[in-house]
mmCIF file of C-alpha atoms in Angstrom:
data_model
loop_
_atom_site.group_PDB
_atom_site.id
_atom_site.type_symbol
_atom_site.label_atom_id
_atom_site.label_comp_id
_atom_site.label_asym_id
_atom_site.label_seq_id
_atom_site.Cartn_x
_atom_site.Cartn_y
_atom_site.Cartn_z
ATOM 1 C CA UNK A 490 -0.332 -0.087 -0.542
ATOM 2 C CA UNK A 491 1.384 3.304 -0.764
ATOM 3 C CA UNK A 492 1.737 6.062 1.894
ATOM 4 C CA UNK A 493 -0.989 8.196 2.689
ATOM 5 C CA UNK A 494 -1.002 11.251 1.545
ATOM 6 C CA UNK A 495 -1.558 13.921 4.629
ATOM 7 C CA UNK A 496 -2.538 16.665 2.077
ATOM 8 C CA UNK A 497 -3.170 16.455 -1.961
ATOM 9 C CA UNK A 498 0.018 18.043 -3.595
ATOM 10 C CA UNK A 499 -0.303 21.380 -4.196
ATOM 11 C CA UNK A 500 -3.944 21.831 -2.891
ATOM 12 C CA UNK A 501 -3.007 24.523 0.142
ATOM 13 C CA UNK A 502 -2.186 27.466 -1.312
ATOM 14 C CA UNK A 503 -6.068 27.139 -2.627
ATOM 15 C CA UNK A 504 -6.984 25.959 0.767
ATOM 16 C CA UNK A 505 -5.660 29.292 2.705
ATOM 17 C CA UNK A 506 -7.216 30.992 -0.108
ATOM 18 C CA UNK A 507 -10.520 29.291 0.369
ATOM 19 C CA UNK A 508 -10.246 30.011 4.230
ATOM 20 C CA UNK A 509 -8.757 33.948 4.140
ATOM 21 C CA UNK A 510 -11.508 35.142 1.539
ATOM 22 C CA UNK A 511 -14.211 33.023 3.058
ATOM 23 C CA UNK A 512 -13.568 34.533 6.211
ATOM 24 C CA UNK A 513 -13.464 38.264 4.497
ATOM 25 C CA UNK A 514 -16.557 37.906 2.899
ATOM 26 C CA UNK A 515 -18.285 36.996 6.306
ATOM 27 C CA UNK A 516 -16.525 39.847 7.917
ATOM 28 C CA UNK A 517 -18.631 42.080 5.430
ATOM 29 C CA UNK A 518 -21.684 41.919 7.136
ATOM 30 C CA UNK A 519 -20.299 40.995 11.205
ATOM 31 C CA UNK A 520 -21.554 43.192 13.367
ATOM 32 C CA UNK A 521 -20.982 43.810 16.749
ATOM 33 C CA UNK A 522 -24.872 45.308 17.588
ATOM 34 C CA UNK A 523 -26.779 42.781 19.905
ATOM 35 C CA UNK A 524 -28.300 40.481 17.272
ATOM 36 C CA UNK A 525 -32.076 40.427 16.650
ATOM 37 C CA UNK A 526 -34.017 36.828 17.339
ATOM 38 C CA UNK A 527 -32.603 33.985 18.949
ATOM 39 C CA UNK A 528 -29.029 35.315 18.892
ATOM 40 C CA UNK A 529 -30.005 37.997 21.580
ATOM 41 C CA UNK A 530 -30.930 34.326 23.922
ATOM 42 C CA UNK A 531 -27.716 32.794 22.986
ATOM 43 C CA UNK A 532 -25.290 35.901 23.241
ATOM 44 C CA UNK A 533 -26.927 35.707 27.423
ATOM 45 C CA UNK A 534 -27.000 32.448 27.407
ATOM 46 C CA UNK A 535 -23.247 31.868 26.150
ATOM 47 C CA UNK A 536 -22.351 34.437 28.687
ATOM 48 C CA UNK A 537 -23.954 32.151 31.596
ATOM 49 C CA UNK A 538 -23.351 29.161 30.540
ATOM 50 C CA UNK A 539 -26.997 28.199 30.376
ATOM 51 C CA UNK A 540 -29.101 26.479 28.636
ATOM 52 C CA UNK A 541 -30.797 27.661 25.843
ATOM 53 C CA UNK A 542 -34.127 27.095 23.527
ATOM 54 C CA UNK A 543 -35.571 24.109 23.372
ATOM 55 C CA UNK A 544 -33.092 21.750 22.432
ATOM 56 C CA UNK A 545 -30.979 23.630 24.821
ATOM 57 C CA UNK A 546 -27.820 23.310 22.162
ATOM 58 C CA UNK A 547 -24.922 22.733 25.035
ATOM 59 C CA UNK A 548 -22.224 21.687 22.891
ATOM 60 C CA UNK A 549 -22.741 24.501 21.038
ATOM 61 C CA UNK A 550 -22.942 27.073 24.281
ATOM 62 C CA UNK A 551 -19.284 24.499 25.646
ATOM 63 C CA UNK A 552 -18.014 25.290 22.827
ATOM 64 C CA UNK A 553 -19.172 29.386 21.709
ATOM 65 C CA UNK A 554 -18.058 29.740 25.184
ATOM 66 C CA UNK A 555 -14.520 28.470 25.289
ATOM 67 C CA UNK A 556 -13.857 30.400 21.770
ATOM 68 C CA UNK A 557 -15.178 33.377 23.498
ATOM 69 C CA UNK A 558 -12.534 33.132 26.348
ATOM 70 C CA UNK A 559 -9.435 32.283 24.211
ATOM 71 C CA UNK A 560 -10.113 35.165 22.177
ATOM 72 C CA UNK A 561 -11.146 37.708 24.775
ATOM 73 C CA UNK A 562 -10.224 40.875 22.670
ATOM 74 C CA UNK A 563 -14.338 43.071 21.611
ATOM 75 C CA UNK A 564 -17.546 42.536 23.083
ATOM 76 C CA UNK A 565 -18.877 39.028 23.901
ATOM 77 C CA UNK A 566 -21.600 39.550 20.723
ATOM 78 C CA UNK A 567 -18.520 40.080 18.643
ATOM 79 C CA UNK A 568 -16.534 37.541 19.375
ATOM 80 C CA UNK A 569 -19.694 35.039 19.176
ATOM 81 C CA UNK A 570 -19.906 36.581 15.741
ATOM 82 C CA UNK A 571 -16.753 35.128 15.456
ATOM 83 C CA UNK A 572 -16.800 32.064 16.024
ATOM 84 C CA UNK A 573 -19.293 31.514 14.120
ATOM 85 C CA UNK A 574 -17.732 32.297 11.334
ATOM 86 C CA UNK A 575 -14.373 30.854 12.283
ATOM 87 C CA UNK A 576 -16.896 27.979 12.232
ATOM 88 C CA UNK A 577 -18.283 28.665 8.824
ATOM 89 C CA UNK A 578 -14.761 29.638 6.973
ATOM 90 C CA UNK A 579 -14.042 25.847 8.343
ATOM 91 C CA UNK A 580 -16.979 24.561 6.252
ATOM 92 C CA UNK A 581 -16.034 25.857 3.248
ATOM 93 C CA UNK A 582 -12.773 24.927 3.431
ATOM 94 C CA UNK A 583 -13.562 21.503 4.474
ATOM 95 C CA UNK A 584 -16.041 21.505 1.031
ATOM 96 C CA UNK A 585 -12.961 22.254 -0.677
ATOM 97 C CA UNK A 586 -11.702 18.927 -0.077
ATOM 98 C CA UNK A 587 -14.890 16.762 -0.112
ATOM 99 C CA UNK A 588 -15.026 18.083 -3.165
ATOM 100 C CA UNK A 589 -11.233 16.983 -4.230
ATOM 101 C CA UNK A 590 -11.600 13.937 -2.592
ATOM 102 C CA UNK A 591 -14.575 13.107 -5.384
ATOM 103 C CA UNK A 592 -12.227 13.627 -7.919
ATOM 104 C CA UNK A 593 -12.545 17.152 -9.150
ATOM 105 C CA UNK A 594 -10.350 19.281 -9.845
ATOM 106 C CA UNK A 595 -9.238 22.417 -7.716
ATOM 107 C CA UNK A 596 -11.211 25.179 -10.111
ATOM 108 C CA UNK A 597 -14.204 23.095 -9.070
ATOM 109 C CA UNK A 598 -12.898 22.526 -5.634
ATOM 110 C CA UNK A 599 -13.457 26.113 -5.376
ATOM 111 C CA UNK A 600 -16.249 26.763 -7.202
ATOM 112 C CA UNK A 601 -18.403 24.312 -4.310
ATOM 113 C CA UNK A 602 -16.922 26.383 -1.208
ATOM 114 C CA UNK A 603 -17.618 29.278 -3.139
ATOM 115 C CA UNK A 604 -21.317 27.821 -3.425
ATOM 116 C CA UNK A 605 -21.798 26.910 -0.076
ATOM 117 C CA UNK A 606 -19.701 30.245 0.828
ATOM 118 C CA UNK A 607 -22.583 32.570 -1.090
ATOM 119 C CA UNK A 608 -25.520 30.580 0.149
ATOM 120 C CA UNK A 609 -28.536 32.700 1.578
ATOM 121 C CA UNK A 610 -29.095 31.344 4.258
ATOM 122 C CA UNK A 611 -25.192 29.703 5.203
ATOM 123 C CA UNK A 612 -24.048 33.454 4.978
ATOM 124 C CA UNK A 613 -27.215 34.760 7.280
ATOM 125 C CA UNK A 614 -25.646 31.991 9.909
ATOM 126 C CA UNK A 615 -22.107 32.920 8.845
ATOM 127 C CA UNK A 616 -21.581 35.863 11.746
ATOM 128 C CA UNK A 617 -24.654 34.841 13.779
ATOM 129 C CA UNK A 618 -24.810 33.898 17.176
ATOM 130 C CA UNK A 619 -26.916 30.224 16.339
ATOM 131 C CA UNK A 620 -25.405 26.851 16.430
ATOM 132 C CA UNK A 621 -26.102 26.133 12.953
ATOM 133 C CA UNK A 622 -22.533 27.325 11.058
ATOM 134 C CA UNK A 623 -21.430 24.982 13.981
ATOM 135 C CA UNK A 624 -23.614 22.092 12.694
ATOM 136 C CA UNK A 625 -22.641 23.011 9.039
ATOM 137 C CA UNK A 626 -18.822 22.216 9.738
ATOM 138 C CA UNK A 627 -19.331 19.351 11.792
ATOM 139 C CA UNK A 628 -21.320 17.587 8.416
ATOM 140 C CA UNK A 629 -18.867 19.301 6.337
ATOM 141 C CA UNK A 630 -15.902 17.158 8.191
ATOM 142 C CA UNK A 631 -18.866 13.855 8.990
ATOM 143 C CA UNK A 632 -18.730 13.224 5.330
ATOM 144 C CA UNK A 633 -14.563 13.715 4.729
ATOM 145 C CA UNK A 634 -14.142 11.459 7.776
ATOM 146 C CA UNK A 635 -16.363 8.982 5.904
ATOM 147 C CA UNK A 636 -14.980 9.177 2.127
ATOM 148 C CA UNK A 637 -11.685 8.562 3.623
ATOM 149 C CA UNK A 638 -12.209 5.874 5.422
ATOM 150 C CA UNK A 639 -14.380 4.593 2.869
ATOM 151 C CA UNK A 640 -11.355 5.227 0.528
ATOM 152 C CA UNK A 641 -8.647 3.772 3.225
ATOM 153 C CA UNK A 642 -10.253 2.612 6.887
ATOM 154 C CA UNK A 643 -8.731 3.144 9.831
ATOM 155 C CA UNK A 644 -10.038 3.014 12.852
ATOM 156 C CA UNK A 645 -9.213 6.311 14.553
ATOM 157 C CA UNK A 646 -11.600 7.781 11.696
ATOM 158 C CA UNK A 647 -14.630 5.240 12.855
ATOM 159 C CA UNK A 648 -14.088 6.759 16.303
ATOM 160 C CA UNK A 649 -13.918 10.100 15.469
ATOM 161 C CA UNK A 650 -17.253 10.246 13.015
ATOM 162 C CA UNK A 651 -18.877 8.684 16.557
ATOM 163 C CA UNK A 652 -17.225 11.830 18.633
ATOM 164 C CA UNK A 653 -19.033 14.179 16.274
ATOM 165 C CA UNK A 654 -21.896 12.837 15.922
ATOM 166 C CA UNK A 655 -22.264 12.785 19.254
ATOM 167 C CA UNK A 656 -21.786 16.654 19.374
ATOM 168 C CA UNK A 657 -24.012 16.622 17.137
ATOM 169 C CA UNK A 658 -26.634 16.093 19.538
ATOM 170 C CA UNK A 659 -25.959 18.945 21.654
ATOM 171 C CA UNK A 660 -25.969 21.721 18.070
ATOM 172 C CA UNK A 661 -28.893 20.915 15.730
ATOM 173 C CA UNK A 662 -28.723 17.148 15.741
ATOM 174 C CA UNK A 663 -32.112 17.534 13.660
ATOM 175 C CA UNK A 664 -30.467 18.208 10.773
ATOM 176 C CA UNK A 665 -27.017 15.953 11.208
ATOM 177 C CA UNK A 666 -29.521 12.735 12.142
ATOM 178 C CA UNK A 667 -31.157 13.449 8.144
ATOM 179 C CA UNK A 668 -27.486 13.331 7.175
ATOM 180 C CA UNK A 669 -26.793 9.768 8.968
ATOM 181 C CA UNK A 670 -28.457 7.405 6.096
ATOM 182 C CA UNK A 671 -26.334 9.310 3.376
ATOM 183 C CA UNK A 672 -23.336 9.015 5.876
ATOM 184 C CA UNK A 673 -24.079 5.364 6.655
ATOM 185 C CA UNK A 674 -24.262 4.363 2.966
ATOM 186 C CA UNK A 675 -20.046 6.020 2.546
ATOM 187 C CA UNK A 676 -19.060 3.659 5.118
ATOM 188 C CA UNK A 677 -21.387 0.334 4.543
ATOM 189 C CA UNK A 678 -21.196 0.447 1.526
ATOM 190 C CA UNK A 679 -17.931 1.889 0.253
ATOM 191 C CA UNK A 680 -15.095 0.253 -0.758
ATOM 192 C CA UNK A 681 -13.414 -0.484 2.449
ATOM 193 C CA UNK A 682 -17.061 -1.692 5.349
ATOM 194 C CA UNK A 683 -16.131 -1.530 8.618
ATOM 195 C CA UNK A 684 -15.533 -4.335 10.698
ATOM 196 C CA UNK A 685 -17.522 -5.068 13.502
ATOM 197 C CA UNK A 686 -14.799 -4.342 16.271
ATOM 198 C CA UNK A 687 -14.792 -0.736 15.131
ATOM 199 C CA UNK A 688 -18.032 -0.124 14.916
ATOM 200 C CA UNK A 689 -18.102 -0.935 18.797
ATOM 201 C CA UNK A 690 -15.557 1.136 19.128
ATOM 202 C CA UNK A 691 -17.730 4.149 16.871
ATOM 203 C CA UNK A 692 -20.704 3.468 19.161
ATOM 204 C CA UNK A 693 -18.262 3.390 22.259
ATOM 205 C CA UNK A 694 -17.436 7.081 20.713
ATOM 206 C CA UNK A 695 -20.829 8.344 19.939
ATOM 207 C CA UNK A 696 -22.650 6.834 23.269
ATOM 208 C CA UNK A 697 -19.946 8.432 25.439
ATOM 209 C CA UNK A 698 -19.570 11.857 23.748
ATOM 210 C CA UNK A 699 -24.175 11.893 24.346
ATOM 211 C CA UNK A 700 -23.529 11.077 28.134
ATOM 212 C CA UNK A 701 -21.105 13.669 28.500
ATOM 213 C CA UNK A 702 -22.913 16.137 26.233
ATOM 214 C CA UNK A 703 -26.143 16.065 27.868
ATOM 215 C CA UNK A 704 -25.022 14.764 31.706
ATOM 216 C CA UNK A 705 -23.484 18.476 31.296
ATOM 217 C CA UNK A 706 -26.638 20.122 30.680
ATOM 218 C CA UNK A 707 -28.357 18.104 33.364
ATOM 219 C CA UNK A 708 -25.972 19.243 35.735
ATOM 220 C CA UNK A 709 -26.028 23.171 34.324
ATOM 221 C CA UNK A 710 -29.921 23.262 34.686
ATOM 222 C CA UNK A 711 -29.504 22.122 38.270
ATOM 223 C CA UNK A 712 -27.747 24.693 39.064
ATOM 224 C CA UNK A 713 -30.320 27.535 38.309
ATOM 225 C CA UNK A 714 -28.223 29.783 35.340
ATOM 226 C CA UNK A 715 -30.239 32.579 34.454
ATOM 227 C CA UNK A 716 -31.408 31.530 31.256
ATOM 228 C CA UNK A 717 -32.337 27.195 31.577
ATOM 229 C CA UNK A 718 -35.071 27.574 28.731
ATOM 230 C CA UNK A 719 -37.584 23.819 30.545
ATOM 231 C CA UNK A 720 -35.755 23.519 33.879
ATOM 232 C CA UNK A 721 -33.899 20.645 32.975
ATOM 233 C CA UNK A 722 -32.044 19.493 36.364
ATOM 234 C CA UNK A 723 -33.654 15.519 36.034
ATOM 235 C CA UNK A 724 -33.874 13.106 32.866
ATOM 236 C CA UNK A 725 -37.693 13.423 32.874
ATOM 237 C CA UNK A 726 -37.725 17.625 31.714
ATOM 238 C CA UNK A 727 -33.686 16.623 29.746
ATOM 239 C CA UNK A 728 -35.604 14.339 27.834
ATOM 240 C CA UNK A 729 -38.212 16.737 26.885
ATOM 241 C CA UNK A 730 -35.743 19.575 26.366
ATOM 242 C CA UNK A 731 -34.107 17.084 23.611
ATOM 243 C CA UNK A 732 -37.493 16.485 21.759
ATOM 244 C CA UNK A 733 -38.086 20.121 22.260
ATOM 245 C CA UNK A 734 -41.681 19.018 23.417
ATOM 246 C CA UNK A 735 -42.597 23.066 23.716
ATOM 247 C CA UNK A 736 -42.501 23.701 20.173
ATOM 248 C CA UNK A 737 -44.281 20.705 19.517
ATOM 249 C CA UNK A 738 -41.353 18.818 17.827
ATOM 250 C CA UNK A 739 -41.671 14.973 17.591
ATOM 251 C CA UNK A 740 -45.348 14.877 18.797
ATOM 252 C CA UNK A 741 -48.771 13.902 18.333
ATOM 253 C CA UNK A 742 -48.883 10.932 15.922
ATOM 254 C CA UNK A 743 -47.715 11.424 12.024
ATOM 255 C CA UNK A 744 -50.667 10.388 10.520
ATOM 256 C CA UNK A 745 -52.975 13.518 12.607
ATOM 257 C CA UNK A 746 -50.179 15.447 11.605
ATOM 258 C CA UNK A 747 -50.727 14.194 7.977
ATOM 259 C CA UNK A 748 -54.153 14.476 7.734
ATOM 260 C CA UNK A 749 -53.770 18.051 8.815
ATOM 261 C CA UNK A 750 -51.193 18.808 6.450
ATOM 262 C CA UNK A 751 -53.612 17.962 3.932
ATOM 263 C CA UNK A 752 -56.478 19.934 4.773
ATOM 264 C CA UNK A 753 -54.181 23.002 5.102
ATOM 265 C CA UNK A 754 -52.889 22.336 1.528
ATOM 266 C CA UNK A 755 -56.146 21.711 -0.178
ATOM 267 C CA UNK A 756 -57.605 25.022 1.987
ATOM 268 C CA UNK A 757 -55.040 27.093 0.043
ATOM 269 C CA UNK A 758 -54.857 25.879 -3.074
ATOM 270 C CA UNK A 759 -51.648 23.157 -2.669
ATOM 271 C CA UNK A 760 -50.117 27.012 -3.545
ATOM 272 C CA UNK A 761 -48.048 26.351 0.203
ATOM 273 C CA UNK A 762 -46.259 23.193 -0.766
ATOM 274 C CA UNK A 763 -45.881 24.202 -4.675
ATOM 275 C CA UNK A 764 -43.655 26.818 -3.355
ATOM 276 C CA UNK A 765 -41.514 25.561 -0.804
ATOM 277 C CA UNK A 766 -40.096 23.600 -3.892
ATOM 278 C CA UNK A 767 -38.461 26.806 -4.535
ATOM 279 C CA UNK A 768 -36.913 28.043 -1.299
ATOM 280 C CA UNK A 769 -33.011 25.796 -2.627
ATOM 281 C CA UNK A 770 -33.328 27.931 -6.426
ATOM 282 C CA UNK A 771 -33.830 30.884 -3.548
ATOM 283 C CA UNK A 772 -31.164 29.802 -1.522
ATOM 284 C CA UNK A 773 -28.345 28.954 -4.039
ATOM 285 C CA UNK A 774 -29.094 30.259 -7.598
ATOM 286 C CA UNK A 775 -30.483 28.975 -10.516
ATOM 287 C CA UNK A 776 -26.799 28.878 -12.076
ATOM 288 C CA UNK A 777 -26.258 26.986 -8.440
ATOM 289 C CA UNK A 778 -27.921 24.300 -8.774
ATOM 290 C CA UNK A 779 -27.731 23.652 -12.675
ATOM 291 C CA UNK A 780 -24.013 23.208 -11.896
ATOM 292 C CA UNK A 781 -24.680 20.605 -9.334
ATOM 293 C CA UNK A 782 -27.477 18.707 -11.634
ATOM 294 C CA UNK A 783 -24.823 18.586 -13.870
ATOM 295 C CA UNK A 784 -22.157 17.413 -11.239
ATOM 296 C CA UNK A 785 -24.875 14.595 -9.264
ATOM 297 C CA UNK A 786 -25.111 13.212 -13.371
ATOM 298 C CA UNK A 787 -21.222 13.199 -13.892
ATOM 299 C CA UNK A 788 -20.654 11.275 -10.784
ATOM 300 C CA UNK A 789 -23.298 8.496 -11.016
ATOM 301 C CA UNK A 790 -21.650 8.313 -14.748
ATOM 302 C CA UNK A 791 -17.858 7.884 -12.625
ATOM 303 C CA UNK A 792 -18.778 3.793 -12.262
ATOM 304 C CA UNK A 793 -15.403 3.602 -11.601
ATOM 305 C CA UNK A 794 -15.787 5.185 -8.023
ATOM 306 C CA UNK A 795 -18.283 2.596 -7.165
ATOM 307 C CA UNK A 796 -21.905 3.324 -5.910
ATOM 308 C CA UNK A 797 -21.682 4.248 -2.091
ATOM 309 C CA UNK A 798 -20.510 7.407 -2.728
ATOM 310 C CA UNK A 799 -22.942 9.117 -5.507
ATOM 311 C CA UNK A 800 -25.869 7.555 -3.293
ATOM 312 C CA UNK A 801 -24.680 8.223 -0.034
ATOM 313 C CA UNK A 802 -24.411 12.199 -0.928
ATOM 314 C CA UNK A 803 -27.527 12.129 -2.878
ATOM 315 C CA UNK A 804 -29.812 10.189 0.195
ATOM 316 C CA UNK A 805 -28.308 13.216 2.053
ATOM 317 C CA UNK A 806 -29.452 15.592 0.464
ATOM 318 C CA UNK A 807 -33.186 13.871 -0.305
ATOM 319 C CA UNK A 808 -33.347 13.155 3.289
ATOM 320 C CA UNK A 809 -32.540 16.855 4.591
ATOM 321 C CA UNK A 810 -34.727 17.729 1.758
ATOM 322 C CA UNK A 811 -37.218 14.969 1.979
ATOM 323 C CA UNK A 812 -37.419 16.041 6.003
ATOM 324 C CA UNK A 813 -37.809 19.482 5.482
ATOM 325 C CA UNK A 814 -40.818 18.516 3.526
ATOM 326 C CA UNK A 815 -42.856 16.592 5.794
ATOM 327 C CA UNK A 816 -42.614 19.973 8.532
ATOM 328 C CA UNK A 817 -44.028 21.784 5.787
ATOM 329 C CA UNK A 818 -47.041 19.136 5.204
ATOM 330 C CA UNK A 819 -47.500 18.642 9.072
ATOM 331 C CA UNK A 820 -47.123 22.344 9.367
ATOM 332 C CA UNK A 821 -48.578 23.276 12.937
ATOM 333 C CA UNK A 822 -45.175 25.466 13.939
ATOM 334 C CA UNK A 823 -44.744 29.385 13.166
ATOM 335 C CA UNK A 824 -40.476 28.090 12.078
ATOM 336 C CA UNK A 825 -41.695 26.471 8.420
ATOM 337 C CA UNK A 826 -44.541 29.351 7.891
ATOM 338 C CA UNK A 827 -42.426 30.931 5.055
ATOM 339 C CA UNK A 828 -40.337 30.161 2.563
ATOM 340 C CA UNK A 829 -38.101 32.921 3.688
ATOM 341 C CA UNK A 830 -37.636 31.495 7.453
ATOM 342 C CA UNK A 831 -37.656 28.131 5.996
ATOM 343 C CA UNK A 832 -34.408 28.807 3.932
ATOM 344 C CA UNK A 833 -32.544 30.976 6.785
ATOM 345 C CA UNK A 834 -34.067 28.965 9.758
ATOM 346 C CA UNK A 835 -30.741 26.324 9.491
ATOM 347 C CA UNK A 836 -32.803 23.370 8.217
ATOM 348 C CA UNK A 837 -31.137 22.979 5.077
ATOM 349 C CA UNK A 838 -28.078 22.316 5.637
ATOM 350 C CA UNK A 839 -27.460 19.298 4.282
ATOM 351 C CA UNK A 840 -29.245 19.691 1.161
ATOM 352 C CA UNK A 841 -27.137 22.874 0.135
ATOM 353 C CA UNK A 842 -23.995 21.413 1.623
ATOM 354 C CA UNK A 843 -24.400 18.492 -1.006
ATOM 355 C CA UNK A 844 -25.834 20.294 -3.755
ATOM 356 C CA UNK A 845 -22.639 23.124 -3.271
ATOM 357 C CA UNK A 846 -20.329 19.757 -3.864
ATOM 358 C CA UNK A 847 -22.637 18.932 -6.784
ATOM 359 C CA UNK A 848 -21.606 22.509 -8.169
ATOM 360 C CA UNK A 849 -17.984 22.206 -8.058
ATOM 361 C CA UNK A 850 -18.017 18.699 -9.581
ATOM 362 C CA UNK A 851 -20.023 19.959 -12.291
ATOM 363 C CA UNK A 852 -17.678 22.727 -13.059
ATOM 364 C CA UNK A 853 -15.288 20.118 -13.199
ATOM 365 C CA UNK A 854 -17.526 17.533 -15.398
ATOM 366 C CA UNK A 855 -17.837 20.394 -17.388
ATOM 367 C CA UNK A 856 -14.568 21.521 -18.031
ATOM 368 C CA UNK A 857 -13.655 18.013 -19.137
ATOM 369 C CA UNK A 858 -15.554 18.572 -22.377
ATOM 370 C CA UNK A 859 -13.370 21.220 -22.981
ATOM 371 C CA UNK A 860 -10.444 19.414 -21.696
ATOM 372 C CA UNK A 861 -10.892 16.131 -22.260
ATOM 373 C CA UNK A 862 -7.999 14.982 -21.024
ATOM 374 C CA UNK A 863 -8.278 16.085 -17.677
ATOM 375 C CA UNK A 864 -11.143 13.675 -16.630
ATOM 376 C CA UNK A 865 -8.924 11.069 -16.949
ATOM 377 C CA UNK A 866 -5.930 12.818 -15.397
ATOM 378 C CA UNK A 867 -8.114 13.788 -11.843
ATOM 379 C CA UNK A 868 -9.255 9.922 -12.027
ATOM 380 C CA UNK A 869 -5.500 8.292 -12.116
ATOM 381 C CA UNK A 870 -4.592 11.179 -9.733
ATOM 382 C CA UNK A 871 -7.633 9.906 -7.181
ATOM 383 C CA UNK A 872 -6.705 6.276 -7.820
ATOM 384 C CA UNK A 873 -3.256 7.190 -6.219
ATOM 385 C CA UNK A 874 -4.634 9.338 -3.745
ATOM 386 C CA UNK A 875 -7.145 6.538 -2.684
ATOM 387 C CA UNK A 876 -4.314 3.692 -2.902
#
C-alpha cells in the first residue's frame, strides 16, 4: 500500500486562499451589535453558560464559551459572531477538500466552496450567534471522514465519526440526523467496509460523547443559570427539552399531522407546497443548481468509483429535503410558515452542502468537456490518492 498523503499535493495554497476569502466575505456582514431574534438569547446563554431554548444546544454553548475565552478581544456579541464566522469558514474549506476527494479539479473545488459560502442561509448564519455554522462544519467533517474511511479505512476515523455524531446531538441535531443514512451508505457500502470491532468503537465514542454532553446540560440546569429553558434538571425534563416538547416537535402522531397538512394544503389550493421546493433555488441560485445537476449526473456516470459515493451524497440531499417537506406538510409550527424563514432557519444545511459539492463537480465536468484529457488525469490522481 502506498503511503497515505497528509494533504493533496499542491492544495495548500488553494485551501489558504479559500479560508481567507470566505473569512473576508463573512466579515463584511459581521456586527458587534446585539443580534435580533434568538441571537440575543444565545449571547445571554453563552455568557452564563446556560441552557438555550429547546433543544438546549449545550455543545454550542460550551464551544462558543471556550472560543470567547480564547479570543478575549471585543464584545461578547462580536466574539460569538466571530465563532460562527470561524466555523463557517472551516465548513467552506472542508467543502473544498470533499470536492477534491471526489475527483474534482481545484477550480471546481473552489466553485463548490464559493457556492456554499454565498448561499443565502449559510452566509446569514456565518456571523450570527446561533449553532448552524458549527453544525454545518460538523456535517462537512463527517462526510470528509466517511469518504476517507471509504477509501482507506482506519479505526481512528470511525471513532472520530462517533464522537462528532455525539457532539452533534448538542447542536442542531435534527439536520445531522437526516444526514445519517447517507453517511452510513458511504461507510457500509464503500470499498473498505468497517469491521464489527471498529463499529463497536464508533458506538462507544458516540455514546460516551452523548453522556458527557447531556449530563453536563442536566447538571448545569441544576445550578439554575439565568438562561435555563425547560429547567431540565431531571432526566424526564431533559428528555422533554431534547425532543422539543414546547415546540411540538416529535409530539403527536404522524398520521394526524399528515391529515392536518393535507387539509391545509387543500384549503390554500396547494400553493403552499408548490412554493417550498423553490426555497433551494432562492437560497443557492439557478446557476448553482444547474451546475449541481450536472455534477450529480456526472458522479453517477463515473461507475469506476462505485455507487457508495453518489448514492450516499444523494441520500443526504434527499433525506434533508424530504424531512423539511414533512415539516411543511405536517404544519403547525411557526418556524416553517414562510419560505424565507425556512431558508434562513438552518433546516437545509445538509442539502445545501451536497448541492454545493455537486456544483463544484459540475464545474469540473464541464471543464473536462473542454479539455477531454482532464477527467482521466484526475481519475488517475484520485486512484493514487485512495490506494
